[in-house]
Amino acid sequence: MFDEPEESGQERNFDPAQRAKDKSDEFRVHAEVCAVFEGPRKFDAQLRRLKDDVARDIQKRMARLDKSKKPDVPILPPESAADAAALLNLSSTNQLATNDYHIYRRPGEVMMVRWLEGDQIDTFYERLQAHFDVALDDFKHEQREAFGWKQDPKMTAFLNALDSVEMKMADRYLRDVIRKHGVFVLSTLTADEMDILHLTETVMGLETADVVGDASAPPDDPAESDRAWFFRLFSLRGMSDGTERMCFFAYLQKADEQW
């Protein structure tokens, strides 16, 4: 009675293994964003105001560390170790609470810093893995429901490639390497258009205005452009004074703002 929808040649012409890898990378990014920012919703983390000079200093330090490493190599060079350790220890030296989110903002711009240490990092990796596993399992189920019955060879190969995906997030983020060899690792994540409502309301469980300020919050009936913010996340990890530590620095700027 009904004709099957035709797939375009472009849709049929794909590499199953590469598509599975691309989806796993997508879920990895999703997992990282959730694990970094879900603190208020899951662990009673608080928003705390950060002074302008402290926020700018952290921003400059992260930028210097990022420039010091080789392209596509997250391990920082030995000459940057002291600077990395100092940044990881800043929560202690400046008496800034771990787990909480320290925020500096002005209209159209937000900086957020979060430190974790000790047992908080164990929980972070547990949550990171759980977010990845749930996203992957849900997608595999959805794809099998939609395409498994068609017995299309290329889709079958894609479904099999999905089944073979296995990602240990702690390994991906070099946790054992950090603990065994005492290296410092810095990775970054960038999105030209992050949905600010999804980040603040869905992931963090907060009112958007509480994060970005009333002047920058989207209107009640926002267009896509109202929700779009440039987003960059720096994830610094290492051992300092015998304790495993993390520092996350996020820079967000309203996509239509010019400075």
Coordinates of C-alpha atoms in Angstrom, one line a residue:
M1 CA 0.0 0.0 0.0
F2 CA 2.8 2.4 0.9
D3 CA 6.1 2.8 -1.1
E4 CA 9.3 2.6 0.9
P5 CA 11.0 6.0 1.1
E6 CA 14.0 6.0 -1.2
E7 CA 17.4 6.8 0.2
S8 CA 19.6 9.2 -1.7
G9 CA 22.8 7.9 -3.3
Q10 CA 24.7 10.0 -0.8
E11 CA 22.9 8.2 2.1
R12 CA 23.7 4.8 0.7
N13 CA 27.3 5.6 -0.2
F14 CA 28.9 5.6 3.3
D15 CA 31.5 3.6 5.0
P16 CA 29.8 1.6 7.8
A17 CA 32.9 1.5 10.1
Q18 CA 33.6 5.2 9.7
R19 CA 30.0 6.1 10.4
A20 CA 30.1 4.0 13.5
K21 CA 33.3 5.8 14.6
D22 CA 31.7 9.2 13.9
K23 CA 28.7 8.3 16.1
S24 CA 30.9 7.0 18.9
D25 CA 32.8 10.3 18.8
E26 CA 29.6 12.2 18.9
F27 CA 28.5 10.2 22.0
R28 CA 31.9 10.8 23.6
V29 CA 31.5 14.6 23.3
H30 CA 27.9 14.3 24.6
A31 CA 29.2 12.3 27.6
E32 CA 32.0 14.8 28.4
V33 CA 29.7 17.8 28.3
C34 CA 27.2 16.0 30.6
A35 CA 29.8 14.8 33.1
V36 CA 31.4 18.2 33.3
F37 CA 28.3 20.3 33.7
E38 CA 25.7 18.1 35.5
G39 CA 27.0 19.1 38.9
P40 CA 24.1 21.3 40.0
R41 CA 21.5 18.8 38.9
K42 CA 23.2 15.7 40.3
F43 CA 25.6 16.7 43.0
D44 CA 24.3 19.9 44.6
A45 CA 27.1 21.9 43.1
Q46 CA 26.7 25.7 43.6
L47 CA 27.3 28.6 41.3
R48 CA 29.9 31.0 42.8
R49 CA 31.0 34.4 41.5
L50 CA 34.5 34.6 40.3
K51 CA 36.4 37.9 40.2
D52 CA 37.3 39.4 36.8
D53 CA 41.0 39.3 37.3
V54 CA 41.0 35.7 38.5
A55 CA 38.9 34.6 35.5
R56 CA 41.1 36.4 33.0
D57 CA 44.3 35.0 34.7
I58 CA 42.9 31.4 34.4
Q59 CA 42.0 32.0 30.8
K60 CA 45.5 33.2 30.0
R61 CA 47.1 30.3 31.8
M62 CA 45.0 27.8 29.9
A63 CA 45.8 29.4 26.6
R64 CA 49.5 29.3 27.3
L65 CA 49.3 25.6 28.3
D66 CA 47.3 24.9 25.1
K67 CA 49.9 26.6 23.0
S68 CA 52.8 24.7 24.7
K69 CA 51.7 21.3 23.5
K70 CA 52.2 19.7 20.1
P71 CA 49.2 19.6 17.7
D72 CA 46.9 16.6 18.4
V73 CA 49.0 15.6 21.4
P74 CA 47.2 16.2 24.7
I75 CA 50.1 15.4 27.0
L76 CA 51.8 18.7 28.0
P77 CA 55.6 19.0 27.7
P78 CA 57.7 18.7 30.8
E79 CA 58.5 22.4 30.8
S80 CA 54.8 23.2 31.3
A81 CA 54.4 20.8 34.3
A82 CA 54.9 23.5 36.9
D83 CA 52.3 25.8 35.3
A84 CA 49.8 23.0 35.0
A85 CA 50.3 22.0 38.6
A86 CA 49.9 25.6 39.8
L87 CA 46.6 25.8 37.9
L88 CA 45.3 22.5 39.3
N89 CA 46.2 23.7 42.8
L90 CA 44.6 27.1 42.4
S91 CA 41.4 26.0 44.1
S92 CA 43.5 25.3 47.2
T93 CA 45.7 28.4 47.0
N94 CA 42.8 30.7 46.4
Q95 CA 40.3 28.9 48.6
L96 CA 37.9 28.1 45.8
A97 CA 35.6 25.2 46.5
T98 CA 36.0 22.0 44.4
N99 CA 32.9 20.6 42.7
D100 CA 31.3 24.0 42.5
Y101 CA 31.2 26.2 39.4
H102 CA 33.0 29.5 39.7
I103 CA 31.6 32.0 37.2
Y104 CA 32.5 35.3 35.8
R105 CA 30.1 36.9 33.3
R106 CA 29.4 40.1 31.4
P107 CA 26.7 40.6 28.7
G108 CA 27.3 38.0 26.0
E109 CA 30.2 36.3 27.7
V110 CA 30.6 33.7 30.4
M111 CA 33.6 32.0 31.9
M112 CA 33.1 28.9 34.2
V113 CA 35.8 27.1 36.2
R114 CA 35.3 23.8 38.0
W115 CA 37.9 21.9 40.0
L116 CA 37.7 18.2 41.0
E117 CA 40.0 16.1 43.2
G118 CA 40.3 12.7 44.8
D119 CA 37.0 10.8 45.1
Q120 CA 35.2 13.5 43.0
I121 CA 37.2 12.3 40.0
D122 CA 36.2 8.7 40.6
T123 CA 32.6 9.8 40.4
F124 CA 33.3 11.9 37.3
Y125 CA 34.7 9.0 35.4
E126 CA 31.8 6.7 36.5
R127 CA 29.3 9.3 35.2
L128 CA 31.4 9.9 32.0
Q129 CA 31.3 6.2 31.1
A130 CA 27.6 5.9 32.0
H131 CA 26.6 8.8 29.8
F132 CA 28.5 7.3 26.9
D133 CA 27.1 3.8 27.4
V134 CA 23.5 4.9 27.6
A135 CA 23.8 7.1 24.5
L136 CA 25.4 4.3 22.5
D137 CA 22.9 1.6 23.6
D138 CA 19.9 3.8 22.9
F139 CA 21.1 4.6 19.5
K140 CA 21.9 1.0 18.7
H141 CA 18.4 0.0 19.7
E142 CA 16.8 2.8 17.7
Q143 CA 18.8 1.8 14.6
R144 CA 18.0 -1.9 14.8
E145 CA 14.3 -1.1 15.2
A146 CA 14.4 1.2 12.2
F147 CA 16.7 -0.8 9.8
G148 CA 17.4 -4.3 11.2
W149 CA 14.4 -5.8 9.4
K150 CA 15.4 -4.5 6.0
Q151 CA 18.4 -6.8 5.7
D152 CA 20.3 -4.2 3.7
P153 CA 23.9 -5.3 3.5
K154 CA 25.4 -1.8 4.2
M155 CA 23.1 -1.1 7.1
T156 CA 23.7 -4.5 8.5
A157 CA 27.4 -3.8 8.4
F158 CA 26.8 -0.5 10.1
L159 CA 24.8 -2.2 12.9
N160 CA 27.5 -4.7 13.3
A161 CA 30.1 -2.0 13.5
L162 CA 28.1 -0.3 16.2
D163 CA 28.0 -3.5 18.2
S164 CA 31.8 -3.7 18.0
V165 CA 32.2 -0.1 19.5
E166 CA 33.8 -0.3 22.9
M167 CA 35.2 2.9 24.5
K168 CA 36.7 3.0 28.0
M169 CA 36.4 6.7 28.8
A170 CA 39.1 6.7 31.4
D171 CA 41.5 5.2 28.9
R172 CA 40.5 7.7 26.3
Y173 CA 41.3 10.5 28.8
L174 CA 44.6 8.9 29.7
R175 CA 43.8 8.4 33.4
D176 CA 46.2 5.5 34.0
V177 CA 49.0 7.3 32.1
I178 CA 48.5 10.4 34.3
R179 CA 48.6 8.4 37.5
K180 CA 51.5 6.1 36.6
H181 CA 53.8 8.6 34.9
G182 CA 52.8 11.9 36.6
V183 CA 52.2 13.7 33.3
F184 CA 49.8 16.5 32.8
V185 CA 47.1 16.3 30.1
L186 CA 45.1 19.1 28.4
S187 CA 42.3 18.4 26.0
T188 CA 39.9 20.9 24.4
L189 CA 36.4 20.7 23.0
T190 CA 34.9 23.4 20.7
A191 CA 31.5 24.1 19.4
D192 CA 30.7 27.1 17.2
E193 CA 27.0 26.9 18.2
M194 CA 26.2 25.4 21.6
D195 CA 22.5 25.4 22.5
I196 CA 22.7 27.5 25.7
L197 CA 19.2 26.3 26.8
H198 CA 20.2 22.7 26.5
L199 CA 23.5 23.2 28.4
T200 CA 22.0 25.2 31.3
E201 CA 18.5 23.9 31.7
T202 CA 18.8 20.2 30.6
V203 CA 22.4 19.4 31.6
M204 CA 22.9 21.7 34.5
G205 CA 19.3 21.8 35.7
L206 CA 19.4 25.6 36.2
E207 CA 17.6 28.7 34.9
T208 CA 19.6 30.0 32.0
A209 CA 19.6 33.6 33.4
D210 CA 21.3 32.3 36.5
V211 CA 24.3 31.2 34.4
V212 CA 24.5 33.9 31.7
G213 CA 22.7 36.8 33.4
D214 CA 19.3 38.3 32.6
A215 CA 20.6 40.6 29.8
S216 CA 22.0 37.6 27.9
A217 CA 19.3 35.0 28.5
P218 CA 17.2 34.0 25.5
P219 CA 13.6 35.4 25.3
D220 CA 10.6 33.3 26.1
D221 CA 10.1 32.2 22.5
P222 CA 13.7 32.0 21.3
A223 CA 14.8 31.6 17.7
E224 CA 17.8 29.3 17.0
S225 CA 20.1 32.4 16.9
D226 CA 19.0 33.3 20.4
R227 CA 20.1 29.9 21.7
A228 CA 23.5 29.7 19.9
W229 CA 26.6 30.4 21.9
F230 CA 30.3 29.8 20.9
F231 CA 31.6 27.2 23.4
R232 CA 35.1 26.1 24.2
L233 CA 36.0 23.7 27.1
F234 CA 39.6 23.1 28.4
S235 CA 40.0 19.9 30.5
L236 CA 43.3 19.9 32.5
R237 CA 44.2 16.7 34.3
G238 CA 47.2 15.6 36.4
M239 CA 48.7 14.6 39.7
S240 CA 49.7 17.3 42.2
D241 CA 51.0 16.7 45.7
G242 CA 50.1 13.1 45.4
T243 CA 46.4 13.8 44.6
E244 CA 44.7 13.4 41.3
R245 CA 43.2 16.7 40.2
M246 CA 41.1 18.2 37.3
C247 CA 40.4 21.7 36.3
F248 CA 37.7 22.5 33.7
F249 CA 37.6 26.0 32.1
A250 CA 34.7 26.8 29.8
Y251 CA 34.5 30.0 27.7
L252 CA 31.1 30.9 26.2
Q253 CA 30.2 33.8 24.0
K254 CA 26.9 34.7 22.5
A255 CA 27.2 33.8 18.8
D256 CA 26.0 37.2 17.5
E257 CA 28.2 39.3 19.8
Q258 CA 31.1 41.2 18.5
W259 CA 34.0 42.4 20.7

